[in-house]
Amino acid sequence: MATTNSTPAPGGRLDSAAGWTVALSASLATFAVFGVAYSFGVVLGSIRDEFGIGTGLASLLFAIPTFLYFVLGVFTGRLGDRYGPRRVLIAGAIALGAGLWAASVAQSLWVAMTSYVAGVGISVACAYVPMVSVVGGWFERHRTAALGVAVAGIGLGHFAGAWGAERLIDLYGWRDTYQVLAVASTGLLIMAAIPARRPPHVAPQSEMPSLRRLMHNRRYTLLYFSMMLLSSSLFVPIIYIKDYLDDLGKPGGQWLISIIGLASLLGRLLLGALGAVLPLMRLYQLAFTIMGLSYLIWLFAGDNYTVLVIYTLVMGCSYGGFIALSPAVAAELFGLAGLGGVLGALYTAAGVGGLAGPPLAGLLIDNAGFRVTIVAAMIVALTSVPLLIAASRAHAVPLATVGGGAASPPAAPRTRPASGPAARPGDAMPAATVRPSKPVTVQPMRAAPAQAALGPASIDSVLLLSFGGPEGPDDVRPFLENVTRGRDVPPERLAQVEKQYLRHGGVSPINEQNRSLLAALSGELARRGTPLACYWGNRNWHPYLADTVRQMAAEGRRNAAVIVTSAFSSYSGCRQYHEDLARAAAEVDGAPRLTRVRVYGNHPGFANAMTGRIREAVDGAHLRDGVHTLFTAHSVPVPMAAACDYEAQLADVAESVAAAAGLTGETEIVYQSRSGPPQVPWLEPDVSDRLVELGSEGVGSVLTVPLGFVSDHMEVLVDLDTRARFAAARAGITMVRARTVGTHPLFVEALVDLVEETAGLRSDRPAVGRLGPRPDSCAPGCCVPSQPAS
């Protein structure tokens, strides 16, 4: 694939002022184009009267551009990914100005329709998908809120466009109105294009799958059809509520259209902010449900203007939430790599709904009246809800394979007995696993040159190796059985852990976090001019390590640098991964050489990223100086800890990070996520137990720092955000948690530095603290547990 303009924007960091500037420019762009598009309900009567056409035909002037701009979003999204948003936005400005002006002087209905349809359709396609996708790339922590700001321009444009068009038509008629809008909207789009730029550390664009492949992805298909049904009904009030009042002989219809726009603005901002702290899919489902039920208010309103205002407020807020959350939902379900293309393909559902809904509603109004139309719109909207719920529960399947190659066939299931004490998900995995037959798919990335190699070691690929987790409710029990096989875990314990996963939709967040990290790694490699094929394999669930290694061999990879999602070394965090790699290499004919980068818990990049997360938490919560800080890590059995320097590593890095972050209060190491039979001692104190003790000592606030974890996966969510937070609340403590390093740019840069180190391009081997850099591989007696890992 071409790499034109694939470099990231100079300067800027995620969640920075530069990102908010881009979000505001996206808001201005969507204000300009949707202010024109959604003023059509006000202009509809004038066009219908001048050309002597019916409501159904006139509504095509709204329906066709709606279909066009959502369908064109497939292409403009990709153009934005490839060339950046500024050029695409300027092209949209030219199209909108020319289209509106041509429509304003046309004497033929078909010339007016063609000009208007082309101008509005192209401009919205250029402003919407490319801008919201680029805003998503500028943010990590505040992504949902920033996307809410970006699409807030739609609601504000809806409000201002309807109000302004009504005033201008009263004064000058619809033709001069469109000339004024042509000049104003073109100028606003050019203004919006000036600050629009790519996010830093942008991931290379993936090769997007075909439409056929998309429609074979059950989660994507269900989401697509739910959006299509909702979109076919939501445009009904936007276009026809003024006609509804006119039909009753009542004034004020244009104000109802404006209220929908204003309420949608509030909904975008409110739900966009809530999406950062509440379950995203639940909010999305709530928006769909409220929008469908709101038609009951319209149905029983009659000519009561106050009730109609209530309807437009409820409908508008839920509609705004739908628009604000859609990009964030797409990013959560399908990842950030190539988000512009994914959004563009997904939004064709809104285009199909927008094309079918308004004309059918217009015909229904002409033949059966408004009440029947309102009931029909409500039924269609509510039908979208069960489809959306099913989409959230469907098994997640990544949409393309790494390196441009085809996915390798699944390996046959295999079983081998293992033994040891009971464990819980997240602990070390026995050597043997059961691998259910399932298609092998991995994270989509741009294909690297087949012969690309890095440094004297000729590293030609990067492999991200992780623990794995379920991607849907049906995966949970098989995954847990896989993790605990041979360990005599009681069925009631499995049921308890299964409920934890099901409370989160049956999807482990570690999978999407791994996809995001892989995208960031690929982006940083490309930024440095050394693109390598990036792969992802797991110990316990799809894509299994051996299957990924098999694919790498089939695609000609010979030397891979392996990054493990474990920052500190113990048996389960280090040596066992070396054993996994050796077993996979032995299992696959022609396997590439798999060289793990050194353990990076004390690499300056990891430490500095963790320092940034701490400062972010302290500043965000306005914590006082001297706050008591608990650095948490995964507990391990005491005999396992005695066979390595796991505790010393944690203490050494915690001391360095605390000093760098300016923490002046007491700091200590605590542990979480212990498991196994009670008679086996594990490292203590447990974080929840320690919080209770601190509360009895009169400590009022505590900062918890998940130092021992790379991402906010299930153990962080359950053991810190649920159990520890509950314990803190009972103890009267305000607990603030710092985030894990995740895809922090400094962490990503450090991992690529380690790839270069493994390739022989770096010899400095930097480290913080007193212990010095970790060795490249385990010493013969290092990390060997005195009992089976648990």
mmCIF file of C-alpha atoms in Angstrom, residues 568 631 633 645-658 667-669 671 707 769-771:
data_model
loop_
_atom_site.group_PDB
_atom_site.id
_atom_site.type_symbol
_atom_site.label_atom_id
_atom_site.label_comp_id
_atom_site.label_asym_id
_atom_site.label_seq_id
_atom_site.Cartn_x
_atom_site.Cartn_y
_atom_site.Cartn_z
ATOM 1 C CA PHE A 568 8.965 -7.699 35.543
ATOM 2 C CA PHE A 631 2.344 0.457 44.168
ATOM 3 C CA ALA A 633 1.765 -5.852 41.418
ATOM 4 C CA ASP A 645 14.410 -11.052 42.493
ATOM 5 C CA TYR A 646 10.804 -10.093 41.634
ATOM 6 C CA GLU A 647 10.308 -8.186 44.906
ATOM 7 C CA ALA A 648 13.614 -6.364 44.562
ATOM 8 C CA GLN A 649 12.791 -5.291 41.005
ATOM 9 C CA LEU A 650 9.438 -3.838 42.073
ATOM 10 C CA ALA A 651 10.936 -1.990 45.038
ATOM 11 C CA ASP A 652 13.777 -0.586 42.934
ATOM 12 C CA VAL A 653 11.524 0.738 40.166
ATOM 13 C CA ALA A 654 8.882 2.018 42.589
ATOM 14 C CA GLU A 655 11.520 4.090 44.369
ATOM 15 C CA SER A 656 12.746 5.596 41.093
ATOM 16 C CA VAL A 657 9.248 6.321 39.789
ATOM 17 C CA ALA A 658 8.098 7.863 43.078
ATOM 18 C CA THR A 667 5.066 4.678 49.430
ATOM 19 C CA GLU A 668 4.908 0.924 49.700
ATOM 20 C CA ILE A 669 4.544 -2.211 47.603
ATOM 21 C CA TYR A 671 -0.017 -7.140 45.922
ATOM 22 C CA LEU A 707 3.154 -0.752 38.556
ATOM 23 C CA GLY A 769 17.412 2.327 39.730
ATOM 24 C CA ARG A 770 20.260 0.371 41.237
ATOM 25 C CA LEU A 771 19.824 -3.103 39.736
#
